[in-house]
Coordinates of C-alpha atoms in Angstrom, one line a residue:
X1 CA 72.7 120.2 75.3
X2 CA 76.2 121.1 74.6
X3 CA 76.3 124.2 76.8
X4 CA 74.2 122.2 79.9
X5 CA 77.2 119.6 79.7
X6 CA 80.2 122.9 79.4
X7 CA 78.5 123.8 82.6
X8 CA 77.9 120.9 84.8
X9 CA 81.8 119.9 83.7
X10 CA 83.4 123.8 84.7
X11 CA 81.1 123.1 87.9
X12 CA 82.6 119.7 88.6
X13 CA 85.9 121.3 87.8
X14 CA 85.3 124.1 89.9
X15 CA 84.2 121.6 92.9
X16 CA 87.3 119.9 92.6
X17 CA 89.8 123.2 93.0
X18 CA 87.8 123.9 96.1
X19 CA 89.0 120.9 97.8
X20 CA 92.4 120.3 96.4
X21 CA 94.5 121.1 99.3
X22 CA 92.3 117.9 100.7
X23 CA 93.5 115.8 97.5
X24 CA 96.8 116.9 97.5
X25 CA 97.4 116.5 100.8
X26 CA 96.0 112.6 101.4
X27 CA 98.1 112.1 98.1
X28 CA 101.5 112.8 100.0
X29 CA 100.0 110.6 102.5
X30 CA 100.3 108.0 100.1
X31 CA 103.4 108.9 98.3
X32 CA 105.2 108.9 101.7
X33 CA 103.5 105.5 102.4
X34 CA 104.9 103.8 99.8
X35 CA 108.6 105.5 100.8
X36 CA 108.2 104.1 104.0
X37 CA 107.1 100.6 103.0
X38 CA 110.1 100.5 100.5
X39 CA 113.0 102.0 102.9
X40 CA 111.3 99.3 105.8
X41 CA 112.3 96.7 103.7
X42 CA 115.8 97.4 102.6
X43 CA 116.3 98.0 106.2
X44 CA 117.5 95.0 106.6
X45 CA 120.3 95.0 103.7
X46 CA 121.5 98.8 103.9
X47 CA 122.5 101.1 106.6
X48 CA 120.2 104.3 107.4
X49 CA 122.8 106.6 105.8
X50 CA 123.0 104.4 102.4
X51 CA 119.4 104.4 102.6
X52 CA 119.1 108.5 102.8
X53 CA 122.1 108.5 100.2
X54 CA 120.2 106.5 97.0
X55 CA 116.9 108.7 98.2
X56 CA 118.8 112.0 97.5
X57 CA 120.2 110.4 95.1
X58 CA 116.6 109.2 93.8
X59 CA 115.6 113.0 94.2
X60 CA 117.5 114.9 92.2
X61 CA 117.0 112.2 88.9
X62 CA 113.5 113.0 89.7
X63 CA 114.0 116.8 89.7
X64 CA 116.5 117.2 86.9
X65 CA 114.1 115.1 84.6
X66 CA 111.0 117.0 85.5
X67 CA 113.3 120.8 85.1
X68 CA 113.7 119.4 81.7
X69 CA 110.5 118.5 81.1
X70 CA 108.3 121.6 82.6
X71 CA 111.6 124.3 82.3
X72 CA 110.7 126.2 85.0
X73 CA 112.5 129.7 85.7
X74 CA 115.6 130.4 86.8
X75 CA 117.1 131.0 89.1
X76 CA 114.9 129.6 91.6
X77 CA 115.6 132.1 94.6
X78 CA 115.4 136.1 93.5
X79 CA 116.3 137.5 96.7
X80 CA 118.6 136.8 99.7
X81 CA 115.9 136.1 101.9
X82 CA 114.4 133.1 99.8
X83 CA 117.5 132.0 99.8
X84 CA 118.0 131.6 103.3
X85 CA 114.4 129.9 103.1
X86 CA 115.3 127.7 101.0
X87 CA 118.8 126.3 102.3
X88 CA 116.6 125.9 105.6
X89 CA 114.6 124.1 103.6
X90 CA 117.3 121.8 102.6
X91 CA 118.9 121.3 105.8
X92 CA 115.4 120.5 107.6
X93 CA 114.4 117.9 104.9
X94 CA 117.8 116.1 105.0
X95 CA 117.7 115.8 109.0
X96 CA 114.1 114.8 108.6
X97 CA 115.3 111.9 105.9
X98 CA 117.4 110.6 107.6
X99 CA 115.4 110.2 111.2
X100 CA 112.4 108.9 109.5
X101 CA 114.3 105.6 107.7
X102 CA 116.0 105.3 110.9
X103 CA 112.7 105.3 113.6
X104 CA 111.8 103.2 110.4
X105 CA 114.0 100.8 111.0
X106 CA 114.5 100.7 114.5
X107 CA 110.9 100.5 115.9
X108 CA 108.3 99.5 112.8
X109 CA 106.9 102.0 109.9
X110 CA 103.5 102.0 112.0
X111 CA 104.4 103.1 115.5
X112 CA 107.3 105.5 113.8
X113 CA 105.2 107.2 111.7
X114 CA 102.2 107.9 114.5
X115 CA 104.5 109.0 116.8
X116 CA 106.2 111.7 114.5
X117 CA 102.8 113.1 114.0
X118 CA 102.9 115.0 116.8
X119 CA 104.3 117.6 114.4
X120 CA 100.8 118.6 113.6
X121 CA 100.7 120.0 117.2
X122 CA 104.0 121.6 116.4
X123 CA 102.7 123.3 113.0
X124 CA 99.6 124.8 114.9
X125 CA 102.2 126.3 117.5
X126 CA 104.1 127.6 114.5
X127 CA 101.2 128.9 112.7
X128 CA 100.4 131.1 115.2
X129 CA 103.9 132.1 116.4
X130 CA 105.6 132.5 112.9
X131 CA 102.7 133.1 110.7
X132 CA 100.1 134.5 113.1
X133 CA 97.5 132.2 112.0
X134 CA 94.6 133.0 114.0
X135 CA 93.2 129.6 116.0
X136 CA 89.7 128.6 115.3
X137 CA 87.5 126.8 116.5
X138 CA 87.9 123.8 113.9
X139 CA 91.3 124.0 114.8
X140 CA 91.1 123.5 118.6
X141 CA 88.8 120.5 117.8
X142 CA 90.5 118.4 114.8
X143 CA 93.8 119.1 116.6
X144 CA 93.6 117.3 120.0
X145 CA 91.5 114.7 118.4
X146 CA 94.9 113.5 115.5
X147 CA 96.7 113.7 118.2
X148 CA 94.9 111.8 120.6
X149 CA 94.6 109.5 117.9
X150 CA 98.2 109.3 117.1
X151 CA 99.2 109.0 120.5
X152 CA 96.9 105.6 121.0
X153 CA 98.2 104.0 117.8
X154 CA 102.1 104.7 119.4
X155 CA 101.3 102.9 122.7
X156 CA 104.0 104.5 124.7
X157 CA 105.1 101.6 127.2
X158 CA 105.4 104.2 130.0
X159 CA 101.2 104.0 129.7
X160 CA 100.2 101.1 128.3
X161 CA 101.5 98.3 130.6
X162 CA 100.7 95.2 128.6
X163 CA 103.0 92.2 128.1
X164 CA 100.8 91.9 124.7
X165 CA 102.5 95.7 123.8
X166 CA 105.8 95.1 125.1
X167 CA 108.8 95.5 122.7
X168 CA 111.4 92.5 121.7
X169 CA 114.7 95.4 122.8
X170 CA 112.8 98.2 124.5
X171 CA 116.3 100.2 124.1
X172 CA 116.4 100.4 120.5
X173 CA 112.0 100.9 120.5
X174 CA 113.3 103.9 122.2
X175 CA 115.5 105.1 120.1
X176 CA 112.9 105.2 117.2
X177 CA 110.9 107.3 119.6
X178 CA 113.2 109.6 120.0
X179 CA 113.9 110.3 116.3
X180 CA 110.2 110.1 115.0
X181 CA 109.7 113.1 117.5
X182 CA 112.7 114.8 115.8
X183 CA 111.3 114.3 112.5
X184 CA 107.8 115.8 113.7
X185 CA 109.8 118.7 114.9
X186 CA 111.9 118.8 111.6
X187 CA 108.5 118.0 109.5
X188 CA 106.6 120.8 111.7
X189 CA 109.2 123.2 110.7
X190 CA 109.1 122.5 106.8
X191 CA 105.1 122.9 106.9
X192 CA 105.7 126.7 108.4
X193 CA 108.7 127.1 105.7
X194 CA 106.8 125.8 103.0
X195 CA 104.0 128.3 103.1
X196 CA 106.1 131.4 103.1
X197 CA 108.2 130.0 100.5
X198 CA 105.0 129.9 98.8
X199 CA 104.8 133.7 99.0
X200 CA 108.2 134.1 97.4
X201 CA 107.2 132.1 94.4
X202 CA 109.7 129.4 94.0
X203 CA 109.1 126.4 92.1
X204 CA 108.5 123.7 94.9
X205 CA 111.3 121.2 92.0
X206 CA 114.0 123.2 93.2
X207 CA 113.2 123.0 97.0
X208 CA 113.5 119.0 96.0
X209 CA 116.3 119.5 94.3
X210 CA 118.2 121.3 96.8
X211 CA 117.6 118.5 99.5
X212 CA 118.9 116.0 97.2
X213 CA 121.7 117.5 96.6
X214 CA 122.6 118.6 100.1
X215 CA 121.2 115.1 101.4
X216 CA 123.6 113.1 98.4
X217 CA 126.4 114.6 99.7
X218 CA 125.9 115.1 103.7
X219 CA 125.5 111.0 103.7
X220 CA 127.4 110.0 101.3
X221 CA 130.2 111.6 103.7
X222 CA 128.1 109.9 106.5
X223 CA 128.5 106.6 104.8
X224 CA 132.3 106.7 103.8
X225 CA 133.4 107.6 107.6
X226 CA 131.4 104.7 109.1
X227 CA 132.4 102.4 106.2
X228 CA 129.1 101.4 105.2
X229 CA 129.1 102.2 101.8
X230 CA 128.2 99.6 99.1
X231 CA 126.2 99.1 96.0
X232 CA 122.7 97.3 95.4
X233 CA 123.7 93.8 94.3
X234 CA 120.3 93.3 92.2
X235 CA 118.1 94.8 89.6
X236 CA 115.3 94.3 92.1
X237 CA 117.1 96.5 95.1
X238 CA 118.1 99.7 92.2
X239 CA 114.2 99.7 91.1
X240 CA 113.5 99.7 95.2
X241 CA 115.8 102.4 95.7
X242 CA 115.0 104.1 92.7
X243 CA 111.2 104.1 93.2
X244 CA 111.7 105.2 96.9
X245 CA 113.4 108.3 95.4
X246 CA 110.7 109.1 93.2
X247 CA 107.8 108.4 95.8
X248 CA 109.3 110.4 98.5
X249 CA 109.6 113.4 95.9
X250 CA 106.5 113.1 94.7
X251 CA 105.2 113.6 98.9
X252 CA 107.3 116.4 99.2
X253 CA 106.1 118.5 95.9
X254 CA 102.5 117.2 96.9
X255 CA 102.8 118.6 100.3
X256 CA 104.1 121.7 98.8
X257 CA 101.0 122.2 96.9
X258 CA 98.5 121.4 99.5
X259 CA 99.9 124.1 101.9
X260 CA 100.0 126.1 98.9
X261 CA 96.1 125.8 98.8
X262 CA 95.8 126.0 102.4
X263 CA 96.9 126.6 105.6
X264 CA 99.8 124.4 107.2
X265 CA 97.6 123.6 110.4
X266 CA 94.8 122.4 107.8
X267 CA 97.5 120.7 105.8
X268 CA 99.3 118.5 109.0
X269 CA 95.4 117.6 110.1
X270 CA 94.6 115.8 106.6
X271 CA 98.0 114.2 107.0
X272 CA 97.5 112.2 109.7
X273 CA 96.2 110.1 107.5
X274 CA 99.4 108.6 106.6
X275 CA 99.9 106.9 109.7
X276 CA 96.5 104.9 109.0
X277 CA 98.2 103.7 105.2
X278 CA 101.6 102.6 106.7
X279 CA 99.6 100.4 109.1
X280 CA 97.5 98.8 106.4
X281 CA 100.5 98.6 104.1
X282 CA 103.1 96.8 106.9
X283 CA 99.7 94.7 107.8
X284 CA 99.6 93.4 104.0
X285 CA 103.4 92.9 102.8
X286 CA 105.2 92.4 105.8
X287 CA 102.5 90.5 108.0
X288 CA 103.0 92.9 111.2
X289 CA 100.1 93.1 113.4
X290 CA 98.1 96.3 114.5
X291 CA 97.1 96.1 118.0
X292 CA 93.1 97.4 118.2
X293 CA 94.3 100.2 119.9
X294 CA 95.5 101.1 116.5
X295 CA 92.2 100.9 114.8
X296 CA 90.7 103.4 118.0
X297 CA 93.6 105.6 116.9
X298 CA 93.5 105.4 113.1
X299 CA 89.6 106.1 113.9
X300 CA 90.0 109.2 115.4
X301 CA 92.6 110.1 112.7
X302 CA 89.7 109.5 110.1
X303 CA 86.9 111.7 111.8
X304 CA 89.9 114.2 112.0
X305 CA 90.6 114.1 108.2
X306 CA 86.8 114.3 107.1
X307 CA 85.6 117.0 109.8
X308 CA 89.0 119.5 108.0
X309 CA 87.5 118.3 104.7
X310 CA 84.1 119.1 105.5
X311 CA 84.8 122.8 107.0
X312 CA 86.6 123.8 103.2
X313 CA 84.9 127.1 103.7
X314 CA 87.7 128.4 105.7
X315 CA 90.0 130.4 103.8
X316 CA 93.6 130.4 103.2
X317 CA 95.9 132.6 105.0
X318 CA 96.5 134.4 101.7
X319 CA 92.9 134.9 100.5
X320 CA 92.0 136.5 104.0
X321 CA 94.9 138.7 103.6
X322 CA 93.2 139.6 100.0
X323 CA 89.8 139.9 101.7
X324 CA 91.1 142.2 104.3
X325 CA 92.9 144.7 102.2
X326 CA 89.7 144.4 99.8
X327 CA 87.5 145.7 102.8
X328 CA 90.1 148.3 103.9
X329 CA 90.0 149.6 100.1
X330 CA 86.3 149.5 100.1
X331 CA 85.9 151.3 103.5
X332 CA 88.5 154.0 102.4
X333 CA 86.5 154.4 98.7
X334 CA 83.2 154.7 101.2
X335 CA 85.0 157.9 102.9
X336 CA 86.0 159.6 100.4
X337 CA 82.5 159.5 98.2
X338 CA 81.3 160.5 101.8
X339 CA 83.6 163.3 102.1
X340 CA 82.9 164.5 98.6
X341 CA 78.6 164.7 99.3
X342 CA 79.8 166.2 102.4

């Protein structure tokens, strides 16, 4: 009895590792959902650099507590170019801070966070480029479909002409476009970094911790030259700020992980997903309403998200890397017990 239940336990077990690149990755979703519900709503008592400030800020508390807590090695980079990887790193997520609380705050959390998912177009162009990640056939099919369904639940105007989608100040709706598709150009980018930093063996804390620390000071500067610096005047607004720190870690790291266990186009597909959260969540605590276009989109997400899911048999980059250089060794062993019959 006791070795029927060790087995059906390591087999559950073992089911689960098989599919956590899926969990981890829907789990950012969410972390990042919750950052974006959170910087929405002190969008209308901070400016966008304060905002990106207290979140660096948020970060690095985040990092230094979980360094102490898990003392992982150091120092994080061992040679110069994980070093270079890494500052990118930092400079990429900062930029891609700051855009996202801005198209946050200038359009609406829904329509900002579909449109910057374009970047899972942008990761498969990466993949192949930078990582030569071959294209496949579940690739050419999930891919159009998140984005088609992405680009329904942003409505562009230039489309969609509808009083019913038209925008109170069409100039600043703009401007949000403009920096969600920088952040899926920034967020593309980090996807790409993130799995050869993976190969280099850094502990994804001190990517974190590095971003906080460039993004602390980069808008803290920002903040000081515009003059729009100033200090949370409740308990209630340094829990907000402090709890959109820790969230947005916690979707970085998460994000980390999942590419970790997969492959960044795989990764981008299953979080598409988040666009479908942050239209539920502004639906339920700030009372804005999805047009049904958005439901056709956040559809199409969905089918997107459990089609990747489904085709788990597809291997990592770095496992078919293994299983070619097993074959090779095989083929060559198969020669030489040839040659020595012979």
């Amino acid at each position: 009895m006791a070795e029927k239940f060790s087995s059906t336990s390591l087999s559950y077990l073992d089911n689960i590792k098989k599919h956590l690149e899926f969990i981890f990755a829907l789990c950012s979703a969410l972390a990042y959902t919750i950052s974006d519900m959170i910087a929405y709503d002190l969008g209308g008592i901070f400016h966008p650099f304060l905002i990106s400030a207290w979140l660096s800020f948020g970060m690095i508390i985040v990092c230094i507590a979980s360094i102490l807590l898990l003392r992982p090695t150091f120092p994080p980079t061992k040679t110069f170019n994980s070093a270079i990887l890494v500052t990118l790193n930092a400079h990429l997520s900062v930029f891609s801070v700051l855009c996202v609380i801005s198209a946050n705050i200038y359009s609406n959390p829904g329509d900002a966070t579909a449109i910057s998912y374009v970047s899972t177009i942008f990761t498969a162009v990466l993949g192949v480029i930078v990582l030569r990640d071959p294209c496949r056939i579940s690739d050419a099919i999930f891919v159009p479909l998140s984005f088609a369904g992405v680009f329904v639940i942003a409505r562009p105007e230039f489309l969609f002409h509808n009083e019913e989608l038209a925008h109170d100040n069409e100039r600043t709706y703009l401007l949000g476009v403009i920096l969600a598709l920088c952040v899926a150009g920034a967020e593309a980018c980090v996807l790409v970094l993130y799995s050869l930093i993976a190969s280099h063996e850094l502990h994804p804390l001190f990517l974190v911790l590095s971003s906080g620390l460039l993004g602390v000071t980069v808008n803290t500067l920002l903040c000081f030259l515009f003059n729009v610096w100033r200090f949370p005047s409740s308990f209630l607004q340094y829990f907000k700020l402090a709890l959109l720190g820790l969230s947005w870690s916690c979707g970085i790291l998460l994000a980390f992980l999942a590419v970790k266990e997969g492959r960044p186009t795989r990764v981008a597909i299953l979080m598409t997903s988040h666009p479908v959260f942050v239209y539920i969540g502004q639906y339920i605590f700030f009372d804005i309403y999805v047009h049904w276009l958005g439901y056709i989109g956040a559809i199409c997400i969905i089918i997107a998200c459990i089609g990747t899911g489904m085709l788990k048999q597809e291997t990592p980059i770095n496992d078919e890397l293994q299983d070619e250089s097993k074959v090779r060794t095989e083929e060559e062993a198969r020669i030489l017990l040839h040659e020595k019959d012979g």
